[in-house]
GROMACS .gro file of C-alpha atoms in nm:
model
  131
    1UNK     CA    1   7.815   4.895  10.749
    2UNK     CA    2   7.533   5.145  10.746
    3UNK     CA    3   7.698   5.342  11.029
    4UNK     CA    4   8.022   5.363  10.827
    5UNK     CA    5   7.830   5.498  10.525
    6UNK     CA    6   7.662   5.766  10.742
    7UNK     CA    7   7.996   5.872  10.897
    8UNK     CA    8   8.164   5.891  10.554
    9UNK     CA    9   7.875   6.093  10.411
   10UNK     CA   10   7.891   6.337  10.705
   11UNK     CA   11   8.268   6.381  10.660
   12UNK     CA   12   8.226   6.454  10.289
   13UNK     CA   13   7.951   6.707  10.356
   14UNK     CA   14   8.155   6.878  10.629
   15UNK     CA   15   8.454   6.914  10.397
   16UNK     CA   16   8.235   7.059  10.123
   17UNK     CA   17   8.078   7.314  10.357
   18UNK     CA   18   8.414   7.412  10.506
   19UNK     CA   19   8.546   7.492  10.157
   20UNK     CA   20   8.247   7.716  10.092
   21UNK     CA   21   8.344   7.931  10.394
   22UNK     CA   22   8.682   8.039  10.249
   23UNK     CA   23   8.769   8.406  10.271
   24UNK     CA   24   8.737   8.598   9.944
   25UNK     CA   25   9.048   8.763   9.806
   26UNK     CA   26   9.057   9.142   9.824
   27UNK     CA   27   9.206   9.275   9.500
   28UNK     CA   28   9.219   9.642   9.603
   29UNK     CA   29   9.597   9.646   9.638
   30UNK     CA   30   9.648   9.464   9.308
   31UNK     CA   31   9.409   9.696   9.127
   32UNK     CA   32   9.596   9.998   9.261
   33UNK     CA   33   9.931   9.846   9.154
   34UNK     CA   34   9.779   9.792   8.809
   35UNK     CA   35   9.674  10.159   8.799
   36UNK     CA   36  10.029  10.268   8.884
   37UNK     CA   37  10.176  10.048   8.611
   38UNK     CA   38   9.919  10.176   8.363
   39UNK     CA   39  10.050  10.529   8.439
   40UNK     CA   40  10.392  10.395   8.344
   41UNK     CA   41  10.250  10.238   8.028
   42UNK     CA   42  10.090  10.569   7.926
   43UNK     CA   43  10.397  10.784   7.987
   44UNK     CA   44  10.272  10.942   8.309
   45UNK     CA   45  10.596  10.881   8.496
   46UNK     CA   46  10.527  11.136   8.768
   47UNK     CA   47  10.202  10.958   8.857
   48UNK     CA   48  10.388  10.628   8.872
   49UNK     CA   49  10.640  10.777   9.114
   50UNK     CA   50  10.356  10.925   9.323
   51UNK     CA   51  10.240  10.567   9.376
   52UNK     CA   52  10.560  10.480   9.562
   53UNK     CA   53  10.553  10.471   9.941
   54UNK     CA   54  10.754  10.755  10.090
   55UNK     CA   55  10.653  10.815  10.452
   56UNK     CA   56  10.824  11.153  10.450
   57UNK     CA   57  10.871  11.416  10.182
   58UNK     CA   58  11.162  11.327   9.954
   59UNK     CA   59  11.400  11.582   9.800
   60UNK     CA   60  11.296  11.712   9.457
   61UNK     CA   61  11.625  11.594   9.302
   62UNK     CA   62  11.558  11.238   9.416
   63UNK     CA   63  11.201  11.252   9.282
   64UNK     CA   64  11.336  11.370   8.944
   65UNK     CA   65  11.579  11.075   8.941
   66UNK     CA   66  11.292  10.833   9.008
   67UNK     CA   67  11.091  10.985   8.723
   68UNK     CA   68  11.392  10.956   8.496
   69UNK     CA   69  11.445  10.591   8.598
   70UNK     CA   70  11.080  10.513   8.517
   71UNK     CA   71  11.120  10.676   8.174
   72UNK     CA   72  11.443  10.482   8.112
   73UNK     CA   73  11.265  10.158   8.206
   74UNK     CA   74  10.991  10.220   7.952
   75UNK     CA   75  11.248  10.308   7.683
   76UNK     CA   76  11.439   9.988   7.762
   77UNK     CA   77  11.120   9.784   7.724
   78UNK     CA   78  11.055   9.961   7.396
   79UNK     CA   79  11.397   9.856   7.268
   80UNK     CA   80  11.378   9.499   7.397
   81UNK     CA   81  11.009   9.412   7.341
   82UNK     CA   82  10.871   9.691   7.123
   83UNK     CA   83  10.696   9.832   7.429
   84UNK     CA   84  10.454   9.740   7.699
   85UNK     CA   85  10.094   9.696   7.579
   86UNK     CA   86   9.892   9.578   7.878
   87UNK     CA   87   9.896   9.519   8.253
   88UNK     CA   88   9.672   9.251   8.408
   89UNK     CA   89   9.603   9.149   8.763
   90UNK     CA   90   9.683   8.784   8.829
   91UNK     CA   91   9.644   8.757   9.205
   92UNK     CA   92   9.672   8.943   9.534
   93UNK     CA   93   9.792   8.803   9.866
   94UNK     CA   94   9.701   9.025  10.160
   95UNK     CA   95   9.858   8.998  10.504
   96UNK     CA   96   9.645   8.940  10.808
   97UNK     CA   97   9.666   9.302  10.926
   98UNK     CA   98   9.528   9.446  10.598
   99UNK     CA   99   9.822   9.689  10.585
  100UNK     CA  100  10.036   9.497  10.340
  101UNK     CA  101   9.990   9.287  10.028
  102UNK     CA  102  10.170   9.136   9.733
  103UNK     CA  103  10.013   9.218   9.400
  104UNK     CA  104  10.085   8.975   9.117
  105UNK     CA  105  10.069   9.151   8.780
  106UNK     CA  106  10.120   9.022   8.428
  107UNK     CA  107  10.303   9.264   8.198
  108UNK     CA  108  10.219   9.202   7.835
  109UNK     CA  109  10.465   9.325   7.572
  110UNK     CA  110  10.424   9.398   7.202
  111UNK     CA  111  10.642   9.102   7.100
  112UNK     CA  112  10.402   8.854   7.273
  113UNK     CA  113  10.628   8.816   7.577
  114UNK     CA  114  10.448   8.812   7.910
  115UNK     CA  115  10.620   8.864   8.242
  116UNK     CA  116  10.469   8.817   8.586
  117UNK     CA  117  10.592   9.060   8.849
  118UNK     CA  118  10.525   9.081   9.222
  119UNK     CA  119  10.464   9.430   9.356
  120UNK     CA  120  10.483   9.466   9.733
  121UNK     CA  121  10.215   9.705   9.848
  122UNK     CA  122  10.152   9.891  10.173
  123UNK     CA  123   9.835  10.069  10.290
  124UNK     CA  124   9.887  10.415  10.437
  125UNK     CA  125   9.596  10.644  10.528
  126UNK     CA  126   9.354  10.419  10.341
  127UNK     CA  127   9.551  10.425  10.012
  128UNK     CA  128   9.765  10.148   9.867
  129UNK     CA  129  10.122  10.241   9.766
  130UNK     CA  130  10.405  10.044   9.608
  131UNK     CA  131  10.689   9.963   9.848
   0.00000   0.00000   0.00000
């Protein structure tokens, strides 16, 4: 009986110590995604578009369309929810290579609606960009 108690105690202690060794979540990608969405919130549409991953230079006309789309999105949110008021980081799931991540953000609107969005992120030259 005593041997069973010792074995059970050892198993419990091992499980507790193994949980303490868990890897900490790196929120760098999620914080960068939050920054890009805050640009959108503050009307800095060009900065939001600069946060998108484009491995090569894109044509100016296409960039202008992306800026216009961002502006139209904000106007749509203004009409539907009286605007976006806050962006919060909920979680970040990084891949094992540290070159990709999924940022979970909570968009808070003026009419008390909250929407969680997933922003795929990619790291290029040490900077996180939205896919």
